Amino acid sequence: MGRAAQAVIHLSAIRHNYRLAKRLASGAQAIAVVKADAYGHGSAEVARFLEPETVAFGVACIEEALELRASGITKPILLLEGFFTEDELAVVSANNFWTAVHRPEQITWIEQAVLTQPLNVWLKMDSGMHRLGMAPETYAAEFKRLKASPNVESVVLMSHLACADELESAYTYQQIAAFDQATSDLDAPHSIANSPATLGWPSLHRDWVRPGLMLYGASPFEDAHEYADQLMPAMTLQSEVIAIREILAGDAVGYGASFRADKPMRIGTVAMGYGDGYPRHAVTGTPVMVNGQRTRIIGRVSMDMCGVDLTDIAGVEIGATVEFWGANLAVEEVAKHCGTIPYTLLTCVTKRVPRVYC
Ligand SMILES: *Cc1c(COP(=O)(O)O)cnc(C)c1O
């Protein structure tokens, strides 16, 4: 009934992908990263499904972590972006959240806090990405401050990589050298690997890996990859053809009349647009599947609709299923056509699109 736009979420694919991360990093523990509503897949549903398999979850911030607690998740939840104000610490401690710490003031707040339980802190080093983290030169001193505080139960040594999706990147080797040198005298577990490092950099698995994107079945790599190719896509974004028209050579389709037919064509109008999160950057020629057959987007994507080329595919009627990405059309390929990455396509599917779990 009603508008057919939906995102079908294959929870068993997410489990398969999580198990692949665990198998590849078999000496490490794996945090399931479910920030940004589990990359658009629904964090409560994904976390509930994965909870029997995981040791902990990763989210960006306290708001996302509290949402998981409200939906019944009891395993530890790591705040990857840390906390922002001193008064959050009581919530962090009371809810068994683990937290990144990336600047010295946060350590002062921890030292001064009155807490119900001591904290599990992930001390972040800026090993070269220049986004968050302590400088390598001050890292050991900050570690010692944390270890000396009765408000700290344990510390994990953490960093994040700028170029892990480029296998054999010299920049990654530099970051690792900086990290290893600054931590050589510190006795604590390490955590460095995101999805690309979990898939492609075994020496960086260390004690805790933090896979995000790979759980949802998208490859972080530009090219084919032995392990990334074993991932199963978790989201199928689909809708239906709601109108069909025959156009003549010279006729235009869509806003701006930017597409002009050079021959008679059959055009399907589909209930899917940028108001659903399907990108307006999906220009004419972006691949799409209609009734299981590959064809292309025609004209500009509007807010609620877009056009698809039915000229050369047989038997399409109103109500035909259209897949925008999923099991039969890789989100990575669509992302490339749109000049973006699978991360943005998956996280930008809007609330208007019902998630259907299977
Ligand atoms: C988002 C995030 C991850 C997961 O990254 P993917 O590339 O999606 O695997 C890991 N670590 C940190 C600190 C993050 O912010």
GROMACS .gro file of C-alpha atoms and ligand atoms in nm:
model
  373
    1MET     CA    1   0.000   0.000   0.000
    2GLY     CA    2   0.104   0.358  -0.062
    3ARG     CA    3   0.430   0.491  -0.195
    4ALA     CA    4   0.666   0.206  -0.270
    5ALA     CA    5   1.000   0.373  -0.189
    6GLN     CA    6   1.175   0.161   0.074
    7ALA     CA    7   1.513   0.050   0.200
    8VAL     CA    8   1.514  -0.324   0.253
    9ILE     CA    9   1.773  -0.407   0.520
   10HIS     CA   10   1.919  -0.757   0.518
   11LEU     CA   11   2.023  -0.807   0.879
   12SER     CA   12   2.181  -1.144   0.807
   13ALA     CA   13   2.414  -0.973   0.557
   14ILE     CA   14   2.530  -0.738   0.836
   15ARG     CA   15   2.598  -1.041   1.056
   16HIS     CA   16   2.789  -1.209   0.774
   17ASN     CA   17   3.001  -0.894   0.730
   18TYR     CA   18   3.064  -0.861   1.103
   19ARG     CA   19   3.175  -1.223   1.114
   20LEU     CA   20   3.410  -1.158   0.822
   21ALA     CA   21   3.568  -0.870   1.019
   22LYS     CA   22   3.611  -1.099   1.319
   23ARG     CA   23   3.758  -1.377   1.108
   24LEU     CA   24   4.008  -1.145   0.938
   25ALA     CA   25   4.110  -0.985   1.267
   26SER     CA   26   4.095  -1.304   1.467
   27GLY     CA   27   4.345  -1.190   1.730
   28ALA     CA   28   4.150  -0.870   1.795
   29GLN     CA   29   3.809  -0.776   1.931
   30ALA     CA   30   3.572  -0.599   1.691
   31ILE     CA   31   3.366  -0.291   1.784
   32ALA     CA   32   3.059  -0.275   1.560
   33VAL     CA   33   3.037   0.089   1.448
   34VAL     CA   34   2.670   0.192   1.427
   35LYS     CA   35   2.701   0.572   1.425
   36ALA     CA   36   2.483   0.788   1.196
   37ASP     CA   37   2.189   0.550   1.250
   38ALA     CA   38   2.407   0.254   1.153
   39TYR     CA   39   2.509   0.426   0.828
   40GLY     CA   40   2.141   0.468   0.745
   41HIS     CA   41   2.039   0.110   0.826
   42GLY     CA   42   1.871   0.184   1.162
   43SER     CA   43   2.098   0.170   1.468
   44ALA     CA   44   1.849   0.017   1.712
   45GLU     CA   45   1.757  -0.271   1.481
   46VAL     CA   46   2.114  -0.335   1.370
   47ALA     CA   47   2.253  -0.320   1.723
   48ARG     CA   48   1.981  -0.546   1.864
   49PHE     CA   49   2.052  -0.799   1.592
   50LEU     CA   50   2.430  -0.787   1.639
   51GLU     CA   51   2.436  -0.767   2.018
   52PRO     CA   52   2.470  -1.144   2.073
   53GLU     CA   53   2.784  -1.139   1.856
   54THR     CA   54   2.961  -0.821   1.963
   55VAL     CA   55   3.158  -0.704   2.265
   56ALA     CA   56   3.082  -0.336   2.212
   57PHE     CA   57   2.934  -0.079   1.974
   58GLY     CA   58   3.077   0.245   1.840
   59VAL     CA   59   2.881   0.568   1.787
   60ALA     CA   60   2.983   0.930   1.738
   61CYS     CA   61   2.829   1.092   2.044
   62ILE     CA   62   2.633   1.057   2.365
   63GLU     CA   63   2.297   1.126   2.196
   64GLU     CA   64   2.344   0.825   1.969
   65ALA     CA   65   2.461   0.611   2.260
   66LEU     CA   66   2.158   0.701   2.474
   67GLU     CA   67   1.931   0.610   2.183
   68LEU     CA   68   2.084   0.262   2.184
   69ARG     CA   69   2.038   0.228   2.560
   70ALA     CA   70   1.674   0.338   2.519
   71SER     CA   71   1.625   0.061   2.266
   72GLY     CA   72   1.754  -0.200   2.508
   73ILE     CA   73   2.122  -0.233   2.418
   74THR     CA   74   2.328  -0.323   2.727
   75LYS     CA   75   2.678  -0.387   2.586
   76PRO     CA   76   2.941  -0.111   2.621
   77ILE     CA   77   2.917   0.173   2.369
   78LEU     CA   78   3.226   0.367   2.263
   79LEU     CA   79   3.187   0.740   2.192
   80LEU     CA   80   3.423   0.781   1.896
   81GLU     CA   81   3.412   1.161   1.904
   82GLY     CA   82   3.437   1.168   2.282
   83PHE     CA   83   3.242   1.399   2.509
   84PHE     CA   84   3.206   1.773   2.466
   85THR     CA   85   3.130   1.914   2.810
   86GLU     CA   86   3.225   1.828   3.166
   87ASP     CA   87   2.868   1.747   3.269
   88GLU     CA   88   2.845   1.462   3.018
   89LEU     CA   89   3.090   1.259   3.227
   90ALA     CA   90   2.829   1.154   3.480
   91VAL     CA   91   2.613   1.018   3.195
   92VAL     CA   92   2.913   0.843   3.040
   93SER     CA   93   2.999   0.673   3.367
   94ALA     CA   94   2.643   0.582   3.468
   95ASN     CA   95   2.562   0.424   3.130
   96ASN     CA   96   2.880   0.222   3.083
   97PHE     CA   97   2.982   0.424   2.780
   98TRP     CA   98   3.347   0.413   2.680
   99THR     CA   99   3.484   0.740   2.560
  100ALA     CA  100   3.751   0.875   2.331
  101VAL     CA  101   3.961   1.150   2.486
  102HIS     CA  102   4.137   1.374   2.239
  103ARG     CA  103   4.236   1.696   2.413
  104PRO     CA  104   4.399   1.776   2.748
  105GLU     CA  105   4.103   1.965   2.901
  106GLN     CA  106   3.900   1.645   2.887
  107ILE     CA  107   4.157   1.476   3.111
  108THR     CA  108   4.133   1.762   3.358
  109TRP     CA  109   3.754   1.717   3.366
  110ILE     CA  110   3.800   1.345   3.427
  111GLU     CA  111   4.045   1.411   3.713
  112GLN     CA  112   3.799   1.650   3.879
  113ALA     CA  113   3.479   1.451   3.828
  114VAL     CA  114   3.284   1.263   4.093
  115LEU     CA  115   3.172   0.944   3.920
  116THR     CA  116   2.969   0.636   4.005
  117GLN     CA  117   3.205   0.407   3.811
  118PRO     CA  118   3.557   0.465   3.676
  119LEU     CA  119   3.588   0.514   3.300
  120ASN     CA  120   3.719   0.311   3.011
  121VAL     CA  121   3.907   0.574   2.810
  122TRP     CA  122   4.028   0.552   2.448
  123LEU     CA  123   4.314   0.800   2.431
  124LYS     CA  124   4.332   0.930   2.081
  125MET     CA  125   4.656   1.026   1.910
  126ASP     CA  126   4.678   1.255   1.612
  127SER     CA  127   4.928   1.044   1.420
  128GLY     CA  128   4.889   1.248   1.101
  129MET     CA  129   4.525   1.297   1.007
  130HIS     CA  130   4.514   1.633   1.187
  131ARG     CA  131   4.153   1.603   1.288
  132LEU     CA  132   4.137   1.484   1.651
  133GLY     CA  133   4.387   1.360   1.904
  134MET     CA  134   4.688   1.443   2.120
  135ALA     CA  135   5.018   1.519   1.952
  136PRO     CA  136   5.262   1.225   1.957
  137GLU     CA  137   5.505   1.436   2.167
  138THR     CA  138   5.260   1.480   2.457
  139TYR     CA  139   5.083   1.147   2.425
  140ALA     CA  140   5.280   0.949   2.685
  141ALA     CA  141   5.239   1.227   2.943
  142GLU     CA  142   4.862   1.239   2.888
  143PHE     CA  143   4.848   0.860   2.916
  144LYS     CA  144   5.024   0.877   3.253
  145ARG     CA  145   4.783   1.143   3.378
  146LEU     CA  146   4.490   0.917   3.291
  147LYS     CA  147   4.649   0.611   3.452
  148ALA     CA  148   4.706   0.809   3.772
  149SER     CA  149   4.340   0.910   3.804
  150PRO     CA  150   4.114   0.695   4.025
  151ASN     CA  151   3.834   0.789   3.782
  152VAL     CA  152   3.999   0.580   3.508
  153GLU     CA  153   3.969   0.206   3.502
  154SER     CA  154   4.150   0.133   3.174
  155VAL     CA  155   4.302   0.306   2.874
  156VAL     CA  156   4.314   0.196   2.510
  157LEU     CA  157   4.569   0.360   2.278
  158MET     CA  158   4.383   0.477   1.971
  159SER     CA  159   4.449   0.648   1.642
  160HIS     CA  160   4.272   0.692   1.309
  161LEU     CA  161   4.412   0.662   0.956
  162ALA     CA  162   4.372   0.910   0.673
  163CYS     CA  163   4.460   0.679   0.382
  164ALA     CA  164   4.389   0.319   0.483
  165ASP     CA  165   4.178   0.275   0.169
  166GLU     CA  166   4.497   0.310  -0.037
  167LEU     CA  167   4.672  -0.020   0.012
  168GLU     CA  168   5.047   0.022   0.068
  169SER     CA  169   5.001   0.398   0.118
  170ALA     CA  170   5.323   0.559   0.237
  171TYR     CA  171   5.116   0.799   0.448
  172THR     CA  172   4.972   0.511   0.648
  173TYR     CA  173   5.323   0.375   0.714
  174GLN     CA  174   5.419   0.722   0.842
  175GLN     CA  175   5.117   0.738   1.072
  176ILE     CA  176   5.195   0.395   1.211
  177ALA     CA  177   5.559   0.483   1.269
  178ALA     CA  178   5.448   0.792   1.462
  179PHE     CA  179   5.199   0.589   1.666
  180ASP     CA  180   5.436   0.303   1.742
  181GLN     CA  181   5.718   0.532   1.841
  182ALA     CA  182   5.502   0.741   2.076
  183THR     CA  183   5.347   0.431   2.240
  184SER     CA  184   5.653   0.204   2.260
  185ASP     CA  185   5.683   0.242   2.639
  186LEU     CA  186   5.310   0.232   2.713
  187ASP     CA  187   5.152  -0.089   2.829
  188ALA     CA  188   4.793  -0.083   2.698
  189PRO     CA  189   4.588  -0.228   2.411
  190HIS     CA  190   4.596  -0.064   2.066
  191SER     CA  191   4.312   0.030   1.831
  192ILE     CA  192   4.382   0.167   1.484
  193ALA     CA  193   4.183  -0.018   1.219
  194ASN     CA  194   3.866   0.111   1.052
  195SER     CA  195   3.707  -0.095   0.769
  196PRO     CA  196   3.982  -0.052   0.510
  197ALA     CA  197   4.249  -0.142   0.765
  198THR     CA  198   4.045  -0.438   0.890
  199LEU     CA  199   4.018  -0.567   0.534
  200GLY     CA  200   4.355  -0.468   0.397
  201TRP     CA  201   4.613  -0.401   0.669
  202PRO     CA  202   4.652  -0.710   0.891
  203SER     CA  203   4.946  -0.559   1.079
  204LEU     CA  204   4.711  -0.288   1.205
  205HIS     CA  205   4.450  -0.517   1.359
  206ARG     CA  206   4.628  -0.500   1.696
  207ASP     CA  207   4.384  -0.546   1.989
  208TRP     CA  208   4.061  -0.374   1.878
  209VAL     CA  209   3.933  -0.316   1.524
  210ARG     CA  210   3.655  -0.064   1.454
  211PRO     CA  211   3.473  -0.168   1.135
  212GLY     CA  212   3.188   0.054   1.014
  213LEU     CA  213   3.125   0.069   0.641
  214MET     CA  214   3.219  -0.294   0.578
  215LEU     CA  215   2.941  -0.412   0.813
  216TYR     CA  216   2.693  -0.271   0.564
  217GLY     CA  217   2.850  -0.458   0.275
  218ALA     CA  218   3.020  -0.174   0.089
  219SER     CA  219   3.385  -0.182  -0.002
  220PRO     CA  220   3.605   0.110   0.103
  221PHE     CA  221   3.844   0.035  -0.184
  222GLU     CA  222   3.849   0.175  -0.534
  223ASP     CA  223   3.933  -0.161  -0.693
  224ALA     CA  224   3.838  -0.525  -0.649
  225HIS     CA  225   3.980  -0.675  -0.328
  226GLU     CA  226   4.000  -1.035  -0.211
  227TYR     CA  227   3.819  -0.978   0.120
  228ALA     CA  228   3.602  -0.677   0.033
  229ASP     CA  229   3.456  -0.885  -0.248
  230GLN     CA  230   3.322  -1.128   0.014
  231LEU     CA  231   3.102  -0.861   0.172
  232MET     CA  232   2.725  -0.885   0.130
  233PRO     CA  233   2.530  -0.562   0.056
  234ALA     CA  234   2.293  -0.494   0.345
  235MET     CA  235   2.065  -0.229   0.195
  236THR     CA  236   1.850  -0.248  -0.117
  237LEU     CA  237   1.706   0.093  -0.200
  238GLN     CA  238   1.404   0.040  -0.420
  239SER     CA  239   1.075   0.180  -0.544
  240GLU     CA  240   0.830   0.136  -0.831
  241VAL     CA  241   0.748   0.279  -1.171
  242ILE     CA  242   0.442   0.504  -1.124
  243ALA     CA  243   0.400   0.636  -1.481
  244ILE     CA  244   0.524   0.557  -1.832
  245ARG     CA  245   0.538   0.777  -2.140
  246GLU     CA  246   0.656   0.746  -2.499
  247ILE     CA  247   0.855   1.048  -2.614
  248LEU     CA  248   0.976   1.160  -2.954
  249ALA     CA  249   1.316   1.269  -3.078
  250GLY     CA  250   1.371   1.623  -2.947
  251ASP     CA  251   1.145   1.583  -2.643
  252ALA     CA  252   1.289   1.679  -2.304
  253VAL     CA  253   1.263   1.500  -1.968
  254GLY     CA  254   1.267   1.657  -1.623
  255TYR     CA  255   1.364   1.991  -1.465
  256GLY     CA  256   1.568   2.225  -1.678
  257ALA     CA  257   1.473   2.016  -1.981
  258SER     CA  258   1.837   1.913  -1.960
  259PHE     CA  259   1.784   1.574  -2.123
  260ARG     CA  260   1.677   1.571  -2.488
  261ALA     CA  261   1.589   1.249  -2.665
  262ASP     CA  262   1.772   1.191  -2.993
  263LYS     CA  263   1.527   0.917  -3.092
  264PRO     CA  264   1.184   0.792  -2.981
  265MET     CA  265   1.212   0.663  -2.623
  266ARG     CA  266   1.008   0.503  -2.348
  267ILE     CA  267   1.054   0.674  -2.011
  268GLY     CA  268   0.945   0.543  -1.672
  269THR     CA  269   0.878   0.780  -1.381
  270VAL     CA  270   0.979   0.629  -1.047
  271ALA     CA  271   0.877   0.734  -0.695
  272MET     CA  272   1.229   0.809  -0.569
  273GLY     CA  273   1.406   1.142  -0.544
  274TYR     CA  274   1.652   1.347  -0.347
  275GLY     CA  275   1.388   1.391  -0.077
  276ASP     CA  276   1.445   1.020  -0.018
  277GLY     CA  277   1.821   1.059  -0.022
  278TYR     CA  278   1.873   0.941  -0.377
  279PRO     CA  279   2.131   1.195  -0.491
  280ARG     CA  280   2.058   1.475  -0.734
  281HIS     CA  281   2.414   1.412  -0.854
  282ALA     CA  282   2.288   1.092  -1.017
  283VAL     CA  283   2.302   1.235  -1.368
  284THR     CA  284   2.170   1.084  -1.691
  285GLY     CA  285   2.344   0.750  -1.737
  286THR     CA  286   2.368   0.652  -1.370
  287PRO     CA  287   2.289   0.279  -1.358
  288VAL     CA  288   1.961   0.152  -1.213
  289MET     CA  289   1.782  -0.185  -1.228
  290VAL     CA  290   1.424  -0.214  -1.354
  291ASN     CA  291   1.259  -0.553  -1.321
  292GLY     CA  292   1.605  -0.702  -1.272
  293GLN     CA  293   1.739  -0.547  -1.593
  294ARG     CA  294   2.011  -0.285  -1.600
  295THR     CA  295   1.925   0.054  -1.743
  296ARG     CA  296   1.994   0.421  -1.666
  297ILE     CA  297   1.862   0.737  -1.503
  298ILE     CA  298   1.728   0.994  -1.752
  299GLY     CA  299   1.719   1.370  -1.679
  300ARG     CA  300   1.751   1.546  -1.344
  301VAL     CA  301   1.646   1.371  -1.025
  302SER     CA  302   1.362   1.569  -0.861
  303MET     CA  303   1.265   1.572  -0.495
  304ASP     CA  304   1.013   1.288  -0.515
  305MET     CA  305   1.069   1.129  -0.856
  306CYS     CA  306   1.319   1.046  -1.123
  307GLY     CA  307   1.314   0.917  -1.479
  308VAL     CA  308   1.450   0.585  -1.604
  309ASP     CA  309   1.509   0.464  -1.958
  310LEU     CA  310   1.273   0.180  -2.053
  311THR     CA  311   1.340   0.198  -2.427
  312ASP     CA  312   1.538  -0.122  -2.458
  313ILE     CA  313   1.393  -0.331  -2.179
  314ALA     CA  314   1.091  -0.544  -2.236
  315GLY     CA  315   0.779  -0.602  -2.034
  316VAL     CA  316   0.792  -0.309  -1.793
  317GLU     CA  317   0.452  -0.195  -1.666
  318ILE     CA  318   0.344   0.048  -1.396
  319GLY     CA  319   0.433  -0.112  -1.064
  320ALA     CA  320   0.762  -0.259  -1.190
  321THR     CA  321   1.029  -0.277  -0.920
  322VAL     CA  322   1.324  -0.039  -0.952
  323GLU     CA  323   1.645  -0.101  -0.756
  324PHE     CA  324   1.869   0.201  -0.706
  325TRP     CA  325   2.140   0.004  -0.527
  326GLY     CA  326   2.158  -0.322  -0.342
  327ALA     CA  327   2.226  -0.687  -0.407
  328ASN     CA  328   2.211  -0.648  -0.786
  329LEU     CA  329   2.370  -0.305  -0.826
  330ALA     CA  330   2.665  -0.210  -0.607
  331VAL     CA  331   2.628   0.114  -0.411
  332GLU     CA  332   2.999   0.169  -0.483
  333GLU     CA  333   2.928   0.185  -0.857
  334VAL     CA  334   2.639   0.429  -0.811
  335ALA     CA  335   2.859   0.641  -0.582
  336LYS     CA  336   3.127   0.663  -0.849
  337HIS     CA  337   2.870   0.792  -1.101
  338CYS     CA  338   2.764   1.056  -0.850
  339GLY     CA  339   3.118   1.170  -0.770
  340THR     CA  340   3.087   1.051  -0.410
  341ILE     CA  341   3.151   0.752  -0.184
  342PRO     CA  342   2.918   0.478  -0.057
  343TYR     CA  343   2.933   0.627   0.296
  344THR     CA  344   2.733   0.933   0.188
  345LEU     CA  345   2.475   0.746  -0.019
  346LEU     CA  346   2.396   0.503   0.265
  347THR     CA  347   2.384   0.764   0.544
  348CYS     CA  348   2.176   1.012   0.343
  349VAL     CA  349   1.870   0.793   0.287
  350THR     CA  350   1.605   1.005   0.458
  351LYS     CA  351   1.347   0.929   0.725
  352ARG     CA  352   1.071   0.932   0.463
  353VAL     CA  353   1.198   0.598   0.333
  354PRO     CA  354   1.068   0.313   0.549
  355ARG     CA  355   1.332   0.060   0.651
  356VAL     CA  356   1.200  -0.291   0.604
  357TYR     CA  357   1.395  -0.557   0.789
  358CYS     CA  358   1.439  -0.908   0.665
  359LIG     C1  359   3.356   0.606   1.176
  359LIG     C2  360   3.477   0.559   1.243
  359LIG     C3  361   3.522   0.428   1.223
  359LIG     C4  362   3.460   0.335   1.120
  359LIG     O1  363   3.508   0.374   0.994
  359LIG     P1  364   3.473   0.291   0.861
  359LIG     O2  365   3.563   0.348   0.759
  359LIG     O3  366   3.329   0.316   0.832
  359LIG     O4  367   3.501   0.149   0.894
  359LIG     C5  368   3.630   0.384   1.296
  359LIG     N1  369   3.693   0.467   1.384
  359LIG     C6  370   3.654   0.594   1.404
  359LIG     C7  371   3.728   0.679   1.501
  359LIG     C8  372   3.546   0.645   1.335
  359LIG     O5  373   3.508   0.770   1.355
   0.00000   0.00000   0.00000
